[in-house]
Structure formats: structure tokens, C-alpha cells
Coordinates of C-alpha atoms in Angstrom, one line a residue:
Chain A
M1284 CA 90.0 146.8 75.9
T1285 CA 90.3 147.4 79.6
L1286 CA 87.5 149.1 81.6
S1287 CA 88.7 152.4 83.0
L1288 CA 87.7 153.8 86.4
D1289 CA 85.7 156.5 84.6
Q1290 CA 83.7 153.9 82.7
A1291 CA 83.1 152.0 85.9
R1292 CA 81.9 155.2 87.6
T1293 CA 79.6 155.9 84.6
L1294 CA 78.2 152.4 84.8
I1295 CA 77.5 152.8 88.5
A1296 CA 75.9 156.2 88.1
A1297 CA 73.7 155.0 85.2
T1298 CA 72.6 151.9 87.1
R1299 CA 71.7 153.9 90.2
N1300 CA 69.8 156.5 88.0
K1301 CA 67.8 153.6 86.5
G1302 CA 67.1 152.3 90.0
R1303 CA 65.7 155.6 91.1
E1304 CA 63.7 155.9 87.9
M1305 CA 62.2 152.4 88.5
G1306 CA 61.5 153.3 92.1
L1307 CA 63.7 150.5 93.4
K1308 CA 65.0 150.0 97.0
P1309 CA 68.5 151.3 97.7
L1310 CA 70.9 149.6 95.4
S1311 CA 74.5 148.5 95.8
V1312 CA 76.5 148.4 92.6
V1313 CA 80.0 146.9 91.9
V1314 CA 82.0 146.9 88.7
L1315 CA 84.6 144.2 88.3
D1316 CA 87.4 144.0 85.6
A1317 CA 88.0 141.2 83.2
G1318 CA 89.9 139.3 85.9
G1319 CA 87.0 139.6 88.5
H1320 CA 88.8 142.3 90.5
V1321 CA 86.9 145.3 92.0
L1322 CA 87.2 148.6 90.1
A1323 CA 84.5 150.6 91.9
F1324 CA 81.6 150.1 94.3
E1325 CA 78.8 152.2 95.8
R1326 CA 76.2 151.3 98.4
E1327 CA 73.2 153.6 98.6
D1328 CA 72.0 155.0 101.9
G1329 CA 69.6 152.6 103.6
A1330 CA 71.0 149.5 102.1
A1331 CA 72.0 146.7 104.5
P1332 CA 75.6 146.6 105.5
G1333 CA 76.4 143.2 103.9
R1334 CA 75.5 144.3 100.3
F1335 CA 79.1 144.5 99.0
A1336 CA 79.6 140.8 99.2
I1337 CA 76.3 140.0 97.4
A1338 CA 77.0 142.5 94.6
Q1339 CA 80.5 141.1 94.2
G1340 CA 79.3 137.5 94.3
K1341 CA 76.8 138.2 91.4
A1342 CA 79.5 139.9 89.3
Y1343 CA 82.3 137.5 90.2
G1344 CA 80.5 134.4 89.1
A1345 CA 79.6 136.1 85.9
V1346 CA 83.2 136.9 85.0
M1347 CA 84.8 133.7 86.3
L1348 CA 82.4 131.4 84.5
G1349 CA 81.7 133.7 81.5
M1350 CA 78.0 133.2 82.3
A1351 CA 75.6 136.0 83.3
G1352 CA 73.3 135.8 86.4
R1353 CA 70.2 134.5 84.5
A1354 CA 72.1 131.6 82.9
Q1355 CA 73.7 130.8 86.3
M1356 CA 70.3 130.7 87.9
A1357 CA 68.9 128.4 85.2
R1358 CA 71.8 126.1 85.8
A1359 CA 71.3 126.2 89.5
E1360 CA 67.6 125.4 89.1
A1361 CA 68.4 122.5 86.8
Q1362 CA 71.5 121.1 88.7
A1363 CA 71.8 122.7 92.2
Y1364 CA 74.7 120.5 93.3
F1365 CA 76.7 121.7 90.2
M1366 CA 76.5 125.4 91.1
A1367 CA 77.2 124.5 94.7
A1368 CA 80.3 122.7 93.7
V1369 CA 81.4 125.6 91.4
N1370 CA 80.9 127.9 94.3
G1371 CA 83.2 125.7 96.3
V1372 CA 86.1 125.9 93.9
Y1373 CA 85.7 129.7 93.8
G1374 CA 86.0 130.0 97.5
G1375 CA 82.2 130.5 98.1
Q1376 CA 82.2 133.8 96.2
V1377 CA 79.5 133.1 93.7
V1378 CA 75.9 134.3 94.0
P1379 CA 74.1 132.6 91.0
V1380 CA 71.0 134.8 90.5
P1381 CA 70.1 137.7 88.2
G1382 CA 72.0 140.9 88.9
G1383 CA 75.3 139.7 87.6
V1384 CA 75.6 141.3 84.2
L1385 CA 78.5 140.6 81.8
L1386 CA 80.0 143.5 79.8
R1387 CA 81.5 142.6 76.4
Q1388 CA 83.4 144.4 73.7
D1389 CA 83.7 142.7 70.3
G1390 CA 82.4 139.5 72.0
A1391 CA 85.1 139.4 74.7
V1392 CA 84.2 139.8 78.3
I1393 CA 85.7 143.0 79.7
G1394 CA 84.1 142.9 83.1
A1395 CA 80.8 142.7 84.9
I1396 CA 78.3 144.7 86.9
G1397 CA 76.9 143.3 90.1
V1398 CA 73.7 144.8 91.5
T1399 CA 71.7 144.0 94.7
G1400 CA 69.0 145.6 96.7
D1401 CA 65.7 145.0 95.0
S1402 CA 64.3 141.8 93.4
S1403 CA 67.0 140.0 91.5
D1404 CA 65.1 140.7 88.2
N1405 CA 64.9 144.4 89.0
D1406 CA 68.6 144.4 90.0
A1407 CA 69.4 142.9 86.6
D1408 CA 67.2 145.3 84.7
A1409 CA 68.9 148.3 86.3
A1410 CA 72.3 147.0 85.5
L1411 CA 71.4 146.4 81.9
A1412 CA 70.0 149.9 81.5
G1413 CA 73.2 151.2 83.2
A1414 CA 75.4 149.3 80.7
Q1415 CA 73.3 150.6 77.8
A1416 CA 73.5 154.2 79.0
A1417 CA 77.3 153.8 79.2
G1418 CA 77.3 152.4 75.6
L1419 CA 78.5 148.9 76.4
D1420 CA 77.2 145.6 75.3
A1421 CA 75.7 143.7 78.2
E1422 CA 74.1 140.3 79.0
A1423 CA 72.0 139.8 82.1
Chain B
M1129 CA 76.0 160.0 112.9
T1130 CA 76.2 157.7 109.9
L1131 CA 78.4 158.3 106.9
S1132 CA 76.3 158.8 103.8
L1133 CA 77.3 157.5 100.4
D1134 CA 77.7 161.2 99.3
Q1135 CA 80.2 161.7 102.1
A1136 CA 82.0 158.6 101.1
R1137 CA 82.2 159.7 97.5
T1138 CA 83.5 163.1 98.6
L1139 CA 86.2 161.4 100.8
I1140 CA 87.3 159.3 97.9
A1141 CA 87.4 162.3 95.5
A1142 CA 89.3 164.5 97.9
T1143 CA 91.8 161.7 98.7
R1144 CA 92.4 161.1 95.0
N1145 CA 92.8 164.8 94.3
K1146 CA 95.4 165.0 97.0
G1147 CA 97.2 162.0 95.6
R1148 CA 97.3 163.7 92.2
E1149 CA 98.5 166.9 93.8
M1150 CA 101.3 165.0 95.6
G1151 CA 102.3 163.2 92.4
L1152 CA 101.6 159.8 93.9
K1153 CA 101.2 156.5 92.0
P1154 CA 97.7 155.4 91.1
L1155 CA 95.7 155.1 94.3
S1156 CA 92.9 152.7 95.4
V1157 CA 90.6 154.2 98.1
V1158 CA 87.9 152.5 100.1
V1159 CA 85.5 154.0 102.7
L1160 CA 84.1 151.7 105.4
D1161 CA 81.2 152.5 107.7
A1162 CA 81.2 152.2 111.5
G1163 CA 80.7 148.4 111.3
G1164 CA 83.6 147.9 109.0
H1165 CA 81.5 147.3 105.9
V1166 CA 82.2 148.8 102.4
L1167 CA 80.4 152.0 101.4
A1168 CA 82.3 152.9 98.4
F1169 CA 85.6 152.1 96.5
E1170 CA 87.5 153.4 93.5
R1171 CA 90.7 151.9 92.0
E1172 CA 92.6 154.3 89.7
D1173 CA 93.7 153.2 86.2
G1174 CA 97.1 151.6 86.3
A1175 CA 96.8 150.3 89.9
A1176 CA 97.5 146.5 90.4
P1177 CA 94.3 144.3 90.3
G1178 CA 94.6 143.2 93.9
R1179 CA 94.4 146.7 95.5
F1180 CA 90.9 146.4 96.8
A1181 CA 91.9 143.8 99.4
I1182 CA 94.8 145.9 100.6
A1183 CA 92.8 149.1 100.9
Q1184 CA 90.0 147.2 102.7
G1185 CA 92.5 145.5 105.0
K1186 CA 94.0 148.8 106.1
A1187 CA 90.6 150.4 106.8
Y1188 CA 89.0 147.2 108.3
G1189 CA 91.7 146.9 111.0
A1190 CA 91.3 150.6 111.9
V1191 CA 87.5 150.3 112.4
M1192 CA 87.6 146.9 114.1
L1193 CA 90.3 147.8 116.6
G1194 CA 89.5 151.5 116.8
M1195 CA 93.2 152.0 116.1
A1196 CA 94.5 153.9 113.0
G1197 CA 97.2 152.4 110.7
R1198 CA 100.2 154.2 112.4
A1199 CA 99.2 152.9 115.8
Q1200 CA 98.7 149.4 114.4
M1201 CA 102.1 149.5 112.8
A1202 CA 103.7 150.6 116.0
R1203 CA 102.1 147.6 117.8
A1204 CA 103.1 145.2 115.0
E1205 CA 106.8 146.5 115.3
A1206 CA 106.7 146.0 119.0
Q1207 CA 104.8 142.7 119.1
A1208 CA 104.4 141.1 115.7
Y1209 CA 102.8 138.0 117.1
F1210 CA 100.0 140.0 118.7
M1211 CA 99.0 141.6 115.4
A1212 CA 99.3 138.2 113.7
A1213 CA 96.9 136.8 116.3
V1214 CA 94.5 139.8 115.9
N1215 CA 94.5 139.1 112.2
G1216 CA 93.6 135.5 112.9
V1217 CA 90.5 136.4 114.9
Y1218 CA 89.5 138.9 112.1
G1219 CA 89.7 136.2 109.4
G1220 CA 93.0 137.5 108.0
Q1221 CA 91.5 140.8 106.9
V1222 CA 93.8 143.3 108.7
V1223 CA 96.8 145.1 107.0
P1224 CA 98.4 147.0 109.9
V1225 CA 100.3 149.8 108.2
P1226 CA 99.7 153.5 107.6
G1227 CA 96.9 154.2 105.1
G1228 CA 94.1 153.1 107.4
V1229 CA 92.6 156.3 108.7
L1230 CA 89.9 156.5 111.3
L1231 CA 87.0 159.0 110.8
R1232 CA 85.4 160.4 114.0
Q1233 CA 82.5 162.6 114.9
D1234 CA 82.3 163.9 118.5
G1235 CA 84.9 161.4 119.4
A1236 CA 83.0 158.4 118.1
V1237 CA 84.4 156.4 115.2
I1238 CA 82.0 156.7 112.2
G1239 CA 84.1 154.8 109.7
A1240 CA 87.5 154.6 108.0
I1241 CA 89.3 155.3 104.8
G1242 CA 91.8 152.8 103.4
V1243 CA 94.3 153.9 100.8
T1244 CA 97.0 151.9 99.0
G1245 CA 99.2 152.5 95.9
D1246 CA 102.1 154.6 97.0
S1247 CA 104.3 154.4 100.1
S1248 CA 102.3 153.7 103.2
D1249 CA 103.1 157.1 104.6
N1250 CA 102.0 158.9 101.4
D1251 CA 98.8 156.8 101.3
A1252 CA 98.0 157.9 104.9
D1253 CA 98.8 161.6 104.1
A1254 CA 96.5 161.5 101.1
A1255 CA 93.7 160.0 103.2
L1256 CA 94.2 162.6 105.9
A1257 CA 94.0 165.4 103.5
G1258 CA 90.9 163.8 101.9
A1259 CA 89.2 163.7 105.3
Q1260 CA 90.0 167.3 106.1
A1261 CA 88.8 168.4 102.7
A1262 CA 85.5 166.6 103.5
G1263 CA 85.3 168.3 106.9
L1264 CA 85.7 165.2 109.0
D1265 CA 88.0 164.6 112.0
A1266 CA 90.6 162.0 111.1
E1267 CA 93.4 160.1 112.7
A1268 CA 96.1 158.4 110.6
Chain C
M15 CA 97.2 143.1 75.1
T16 CA 96.2 139.7 76.4
L17 CA 98.6 136.8 76.7
S18 CA 97.5 134.0 74.4
L19 CA 97.9 130.3 75.2
D20 CA 100.5 130.1 72.5
Q21 CA 102.5 132.8 74.2
A22 CA 102.1 131.0 77.6
R23 CA 103.3 127.8 76.1
T24 CA 106.3 129.5 74.5
L25 CA 107.2 131.1 77.9
I26 CA 107.0 127.8 79.6
A27 CA 109.1 126.0 77.0
A28 CA 111.7 128.8 77.0
T29 CA 111.9 128.8 80.8
R30 CA 112.3 125.0 80.9
N31 CA 115.0 125.2 78.2
K32 CA 116.9 127.7 80.2
G33 CA 116.6 125.5 83.3
R34 CA 118.1 122.6 81.5
E35 CA 120.9 124.7 80.1
M36 CA 121.7 126.0 83.6
G37 CA 121.6 122.5 84.9
L38 CA 118.8 123.2 87.4
K39 CA 116.6 120.7 89.3
P40 CA 113.2 119.8 87.7
L41 CA 111.2 123.0 87.4
S42 CA 107.5 123.7 87.6
V43 CA 106.4 126.7 85.6
V44 CA 103.0 128.5 85.6
V45 CA 101.8 131.5 83.5
L46 CA 99.1 133.7 84.8
D47 CA 97.1 136.3 82.9
A48 CA 96.7 140.0 83.9
G49 CA 93.9 139.0 86.4
G50 CA 96.1 136.4 88.2
H51 CA 94.3 133.4 86.6
V52 CA 96.1 130.3 85.3
L53 CA 96.7 130.1 81.6
A54 CA 99.1 127.2 81.5
F55 CA 101.3 125.1 83.8
E56 CA 103.9 122.3 83.5
R57 CA 105.6 120.3 86.2
E58 CA 108.8 118.5 85.1
D59 CA 109.3 114.8 86.0
G60 CA 111.0 114.4 89.4
A61 CA 109.5 117.6 90.9
A62 CA 107.7 117.3 94.2
P63 CA 103.8 117.0 93.9
G64 CA 103.1 120.3 95.6
R65 CA 104.9 122.5 93.2
F66 CA 101.9 123.9 91.4
A67 CA 100.8 125.9 94.5
I68 CA 104.3 127.3 95.0
A69 CA 104.7 128.4 91.4
Q70 CA 101.2 129.9 91.4
G71 CA 101.9 131.7 94.7
K72 CA 105.0 133.3 93.3
A73 CA 103.2 134.5 90.2
Y74 CA 99.9 135.4 91.9
G75 CA 101.5 137.9 94.4
A76 CA 103.4 139.5 91.5
V77 CA 100.2 140.2 89.5
M78 CA 98.0 141.1 92.4
L79 CA 100.5 143.5 94.0
G80 CA 102.1 144.6 90.7
M81 CA 105.4 143.8 92.4
A82 CA 107.9 141.1 91.2
G83 CA 109.3 138.4 93.6
R84 CA 112.6 140.2 94.4
A85 CA 110.7 143.3 95.5
Q86 CA 108.3 141.2 97.5
M87 CA 111.2 139.5 99.2
A88 CA 112.8 142.8 100.0
R89 CA 109.6 144.1 101.6
A90 CA 109.2 140.8 103.5
E91 CA 112.7 141.1 104.9
A92 CA 112.1 144.7 105.9
Q93 CA 108.6 144.3 107.3
A94 CA 107.6 140.6 107.7
Y95 CA 104.3 141.3 109.3
F96 CA 103.2 143.5 106.3
M97 CA 103.8 140.7 103.8
A98 CA 102.1 138.2 106.2
A99 CA 99.1 140.5 106.3
V100 CA 99.0 141.0 102.6
N101 CA 99.0 137.2 102.2
G102 CA 96.1 137.1 104.6
V103 CA 93.9 139.4 102.5
Y104 CA 94.8 137.3 99.4
G105 CA 93.7 134.1 101.0
G106 CA 97.2 132.8 101.7
Q107 CA 98.1 132.5 98.1
V108 CA 101.2 134.7 98.0
V109 CA 104.8 133.3 98.1
P110 CA 107.0 136.4 98.3
V111 CA 110.4 135.2 97.0
P112 CA 112.2 135.4 93.6
G113 CA 110.7 133.3 90.9
G114 CA 107.6 135.4 90.4
V115 CA 108.3 137.4 87.3
L116 CA 106.1 140.2 86.0
L117 CA 105.4 140.4 82.2
R118 CA 104.8 143.9 80.8
Q119 CA 103.7 145.4 77.5
D120 CA 104.0 149.2 77.1
G121 CA 104.5 149.4 80.8
A122 CA 101.2 147.6 81.7
V123 CA 101.3 144.2 83.5
I124 CA 99.9 141.5 81.2
G125 CA 100.6 138.6 83.4
A126 CA 103.4 136.7 85.3
I127 CA 105.5 133.6 85.3
G128 CA 106.0 131.6 88.4
V129 CA 108.9 129.2 88.7
T130 CA 109.9 126.8 91.5
G131 CA 112.2 123.9 91.8
D132 CA 115.8 125.1 92.2
S133 CA 117.0 128.1 94.4
S134 CA 114.7 131.1 94.2
D135 CA 117.3 133.1 92.4
N136 CA 117.9 130.4 89.8
D137 CA 114.1 130.0 89.4
A138 CA 113.9 133.8 88.7
D139 CA 116.8 133.7 86.3
A140 CA 115.2 130.9 84.3
A141 CA 111.9 132.8 84.1
L142 CA 113.6 136.0 83.0
A143 CA 115.5 134.2 80.3
G144 CA 112.2 132.5 79.2
A145 CA 110.5 135.9 79.0
Q146 CA 113.3 137.3 76.9
A147 CA 113.3 134.3 74.6
A148 CA 109.6 134.9 74.1
G149 CA 110.2 138.6 73.3
L150 CA 108.4 140.0 76.4
D151 CA 109.5 142.7 78.8
A152 CA 110.0 141.1 82.2
E153 CA 110.9 142.1 85.8
A154 CA 112.1 139.6 88.3
Chain D
M480 CA 103.5 103.5 86.6
T481 CA 103.7 107.3 86.9
L482 CA 102.3 109.7 84.3
S483 CA 105.2 111.7 82.8
L484 CA 104.9 115.4 81.8
D485 CA 105.3 114.3 78.2
Q486 CA 102.3 112.0 78.6
A487 CA 100.3 114.8 80.2
R488 CA 101.2 117.2 77.4
T489 CA 100.1 114.5 74.9
L490 CA 96.8 114.0 76.7
I491 CA 96.1 117.8 76.6
A492 CA 97.0 118.1 73.0
A493 CA 94.9 115.1 72.0
T494 CA 91.9 116.4 74.0
R495 CA 92.2 119.9 72.5
N496 CA 92.4 118.4 69.0
K497 CA 89.3 116.4 69.6
G498 CA 87.5 119.5 70.9
R499 CA 88.4 121.4 67.7
E500 CA 87.3 118.4 65.6
M501 CA 84.0 118.3 67.4
G502 CA 83.6 122.1 67.1
L503 CA 83.5 122.7 70.8
K504 CA 83.8 126.0 72.6
P505 CA 87.3 126.9 74.0
L506 CA 88.4 124.1 76.3
S507 CA 90.5 124.1 79.5
V508 CA 92.3 120.9 80.2
V509 CA 94.2 119.7 83.3
V510 CA 96.0 116.5 84.0
L511 CA 96.5 115.4 87.6
D512 CA 98.7 112.6 88.9
A513 CA 97.8 109.6 91.0
G514 CA 97.9 111.9 94.1
G515 CA 95.5 114.4 92.6
H516 CA 98.3 117.0 92.1
V517 CA 98.6 119.2 88.9
L518 CA 101.0 118.0 86.2
A519 CA 100.0 120.2 83.4
F520 CA 97.2 122.6 82.3
E521 CA 96.2 124.7 79.3
R522 CA 93.3 127.2 78.9
E523 CA 92.4 128.0 75.3
D524 CA 92.0 131.6 74.2
G525 CA 88.5 132.8 74.7
A526 CA 87.7 130.6 77.8
A527 CA 86.5 132.3 80.9
P528 CA 89.3 133.2 83.4
G529 CA 88.0 130.9 86.2
R530 CA 88.2 127.7 84.1
F531 CA 91.3 126.2 85.9
A532 CA 89.4 125.7 89.1
I533 CA 86.5 123.9 87.4
A534 CA 88.8 121.6 85.3
Q535 CA 90.8 120.8 88.5
G536 CA 87.6 120.2 90.5
K537 CA 86.4 117.6 87.9
A538 CA 89.7 115.7 87.9
Y539 CA 90.4 116.0 91.6
G540 CA 87.1 114.4 92.6
A541 CA 87.8 111.6 90.1
V542 CA 91.2 110.8 91.6
M543 CA 90.3 111.3 95.2
L544 CA 87.2 109.1 95.0
G545 CA 88.4 106.8 92.3
M546 CA 85.1 107.6 90.6
A547 CA 84.9 109.3 87.2
G548 CA 82.6 112.3 86.6
R549 CA 79.6 110.4 85.2
A550 CA 79.5 108.1 88.3
Q551 CA 79.9 111.2 90.6
M552 CA 77.0 112.9 88.8
A553 CA 74.8 109.8 89.2
R554 CA 75.6 109.8 92.9
A555 CA 74.9 113.5 93.2
E556 CA 71.6 113.1 91.5
A557 CA 70.6 110.2 93.8
Q558 CA 72.0 111.7 97.0
A559 CA 73.0 115.4 96.7
Y560 CA 73.8 115.8 100.4
F561 CA 76.4 112.9 100.2
M562 CA 78.4 114.6 97.4
A563 CA 78.1 117.9 99.3
A564 CA 79.5 116.3 102.3
V565 CA 82.3 114.6 100.3
N566 CA 83.1 118.0 98.9
G567 CA 83.3 119.3 102.4
V568 CA 85.9 116.8 103.5
Y569 CA 87.9 117.6 100.3
G570 CA 88.0 121.3 101.0
G571 CA 85.3 122.2 98.4
Q572 CA 87.5 121.1 95.5
V573 CA 85.2 118.6 93.8
V574 CA 83.0 119.3 90.8
P575 CA 80.9 116.1 90.4
V576 CA 79.9 116.2 86.7
P577 CA 81.1 114.6 83.4
G578 CA 84.5 115.9 82.3
G579 CA 86.5 114.3 85.1
V580 CA 88.1 111.2 83.4
L581 CA 90.1 108.6 85.2
L582 CA 93.3 107.2 83.7
R583 CA 94.2 103.6 84.5
Q584 CA 97.1 101.2 83.8
D585 CA 96.6 97.5 84.6
G586 CA 93.5 98.6 86.5
A587 CA 95.3 101.0 88.8
V588 CA 94.4 104.8 88.7
I589 CA 97.4 106.7 87.5
G590 CA 95.8 110.1 87.2
A591 CA 92.9 112.0 85.7
I592 CA 92.0 114.5 83.0
G593 CA 89.6 117.4 83.8
V594 CA 88.0 119.2 80.9
T595 CA 85.6 122.2 81.0
G596 CA 84.3 124.7 78.4
D597 CA 81.5 123.0 76.5
S598 CA 78.6 120.9 77.8
S599 CA 79.7 118.4 80.5
D600 CA 79.1 115.5 78.2
N601 CA 81.1 117.0 75.3
D602 CA 83.9 117.8 77.8
A603 CA 84.0 114.2 78.8
D604 CA 83.9 112.9 75.2
A605 CA 86.9 115.1 74.3
A606 CA 88.8 113.9 77.3
L607 CA 88.0 110.2 76.5
A608 CA 89.2 110.7 72.9
G609 CA 92.3 112.4 74.2
A610 CA 93.1 109.5 76.5
Q611 CA 92.6 107.0 73.7
A612 CA 94.8 109.0 71.3
A613 CA 97.5 108.8 74.0
G614 CA 97.1 105.1 74.3
L615 CA 95.8 105.1 77.9
D616 CA 92.8 103.3 79.4
A617 CA 90.2 105.8 80.5
E618 CA 86.8 105.9 82.2
A619 CA 84.5 109.0 81.9

């Protein structure tokens, strides 16, 4: 299964709605496909200009490693030099904290959401809620 | 004036509508702000996975140089090494062909649209029509 | 449809067989998935050490642009600065000559073969024959 | 002595067999030559798309430093900034954990296996078993 643009837009809308409902700061939300390539992105008014790269970095690491943000953070806490090295081989594009959420269908990764703007944990919770609203299995 | 996310979404929707009306191949459309940073992006189903970087490269050069895609192409045709050097100082992020469209308000650049997917000229025409539908001054 | 490792191995074996049948120099053959990521690679004895990057560059540009090597070369001949700029936005990973062969299923790109070692045209012919032997639609 | 492609393929097959026998997650296995250049690679179905870079990073550091993954990890634990600096001079291509296994003949390094997919220790054990099955001296 391939994520469609309509699904990506639905994921972004649902994640943003959840952010508003939780009273979060302005969010930036990216959806990547199963190859780690950008399908859709939105940056809410008031967010800092550099948010695209952070959102992408959270989602990119999730897809490329097959490991969601919380697992990446646990590994970085346990073995910082490993995640630094992994980031090196991926061209410095990995941001290993919560907010990178894997999307799965029948167990296979079909893409990821990357969210940034509030605390990493809140970012992840908004993405999770977004995925659930869109009817997709997700892992934060 | 700052482009809002709602305006960026309107620009993308209007550009995509124009593409469909013109019968173009699947388009990928990015909107950058006045600092060259990504506000919103959508890649239509069937587009190649690498289209984000091309769309961004068209719009980024437009904002950073204050020169739309057609002017950049003219300069590249006349003086290829100059545009190659410009690309060097911008970290290789400039794609100097039509499809990078400047957005202006009262003469000042407020952002750019980058479109890729069909011929460069068609990409530019779709972006122009999108900007006009959204009520913004544009230069292709 | 996702290319399996078994399919990738079959593609490589068939491409190498064709190379031997044509009397080509030692070949290096990579198979990338639909996201441009490496599935399998083999470098024949006697090939130069740097062949992986060339094979990958031929296949990577094909997947990312959705444009096979011969079309990339035509574009580079017609508009060299455009392909140079495209290479810039893809991190210098694109080698726009024959030998990057798109694999399709029902019209959708499912990956690419990259071949290097002999003339670019012979490289492309070997990859095409490999794809046909493996029962996949291919475009050189 | 130079590793042949046939030996590289045997090493990969034996490593993958061991992984299956041990019940490991899908493995990705690269074989590099004595110059650190890719000879052959296979990524098993179900592995994350970014596994090539991690496998290569484990094997590359082993060849370039003449130090297998376990020794690299010990050095990283003792002196993280040193391995970070080493990574800098090698272009960010080193992943200093178990799974990078040196291959030797008469004491001289003739290449390395890089394995990723399960725990680093299991990755290393599979590579070691693969090297032994192929009749080569190995150091994990």
C-alpha cells in the first residue's frame, strides 16, 4: 500500500486539529512516504522558519531505521555515539526524539509523520492522534 | 506582509487545479516564505519521489536571488558558470528554470511558488495561474 | 508492488549473464527500490573499486526523477545546467547517462537497475535484457 | 589476496543463513574489499530502507581503521569524542558498533563484512559465522 496525497493531507489536518484541541504551540507537520520522501507539509502561522527540517528529520529517521522517535531517543540516551554515527551515514538528516511517528499497514511501514513545535512528547501525541483519526496504525 | 499558511494552501490548491485543467502530469508544488523557508508542500499521486527537492530548488533560487525562474534560465543560458557559482554559494539548492514564481505585495517579495512535474513552461504557467487565483502579484 | 530481494538477485544475475553473452567488460549492477534505496549490488572481478557509486548514481537519478538514463542524457545534452542543478538538489548522487533503467509495474515505478563497466549504451542494453529475463517492464 | 565476487556472495549467503538459523530479524549484509569499497550487498525483505548505509558504515570503519566493530565500540565508550573525530575525517561514514567484522588472510586485512538488522551483538555473531562458513579468518 502506498500513502496517497489525500491520506497525507488528512493526516496533517487531523494532527493539526489535535494540536489545537490540546492547546499546543504552532505545529509543523510533514508526511513522508515509505522511501522517506516528502509527500506533504504544512507549517502553522507563528512557527519558526526552520521547522521543516526538524519535522523532516524526525520522520526521516523513523522511516530509514524503521524505528519511531521514542525508540530512537532511548537508543540515543543509552548510546549517544551510535545515534550520532547513524546520523552521519544519513547525511545529518536524523532528529532522534519523539515526534517521528511510523505509519504501518499489515505490519509494513508505509511512511511516517514528523511533528515539531511543542514539547517532543506533545508533538508525538498529536501525530498519534492524527494517525488514529485517519484510520492508520501508528507507533510513536 | 507575511504569507499565511492559509494563503499557501490556497496557492497550492489553485496551482493544482490549473494543472488539472491544463491536463498536466502530476504536479508537486511548494510555497516558500520571504526567507526561502518551506511553508507548505504537496506532491500529487504518481509524481516521482524526488520532486520535493526540485520544486524547492526552483522556488529557493527565486527568493534568494529575487529573480524568477525565467530570468534565472536566461542568465544560465547566457552565463552557465555564473549560475553554477551562485548554486555553489547557496549549497546546491537552486534549480534555475521556469517553475519558480516570485510572489510580491506592493513590490516587495513575500515568497515564491515552486512547481515541477510537467515541462518547465507548463509548470510556470500553472503557478502563475495559481497566484492569480489567490489574488497575489506574481512573476514567472 | 514491492521488489523483493529475490527479484533483485534475479535482475542482477540476468544482467550479468547478458553482459557475459555480449562480451562486455566486468559489470557492476545495483538494484534500487521505489524510494531509491539499495536492495542488492554486485561488482564483478576486475571492475574498478569506485563502481558502486556510479551504478547507484545511474539508478538513483532514474528513480528520483522518474526518468531513465537515456532521457536524462538527452536533457543534459540540451540543457547541461539544468541537470547539474538537479544533481545539486540530490546531493550530487545523479549520473545522467544510459545504464539507469526504470522498472515498472502497471505503469508505476517500482525501482531501477544501475549498470556500469562497459560503454553506457552497452550497460543499458544489458540492464534491459536483465529486466526482460526477470519478466519486468523496463525503460532504458 | 583479493576477495572475489564469488567469495563475497558466499559470505553474504552464509551470514544470512546464520541469521535465519538464529531467528534474527531481516538482515542487511555488505562485503567491502581491502580498500573499503563495496563488492556486494543484499537487504532482506522487511528490513528498513536505510539499512545499506548502516551496514556499510560498520564495515567501512573496520577496514579504514583496521579495527573491528567491538574494538571500535570499546574506544567510543572510552573516548566518544575521538570516534566522533575519526568519523569526521572519514566523511561521517563510520558506525562504531558490533557488526563490522574484519576479514584476514595471513594476518592481512582483505576486507570486511557489515551486518545490521538485529541487535549489534547478534549482527556480529551472524557475520562471524558467515566468515567461518566461507573459510576465512574473521575478527568481530
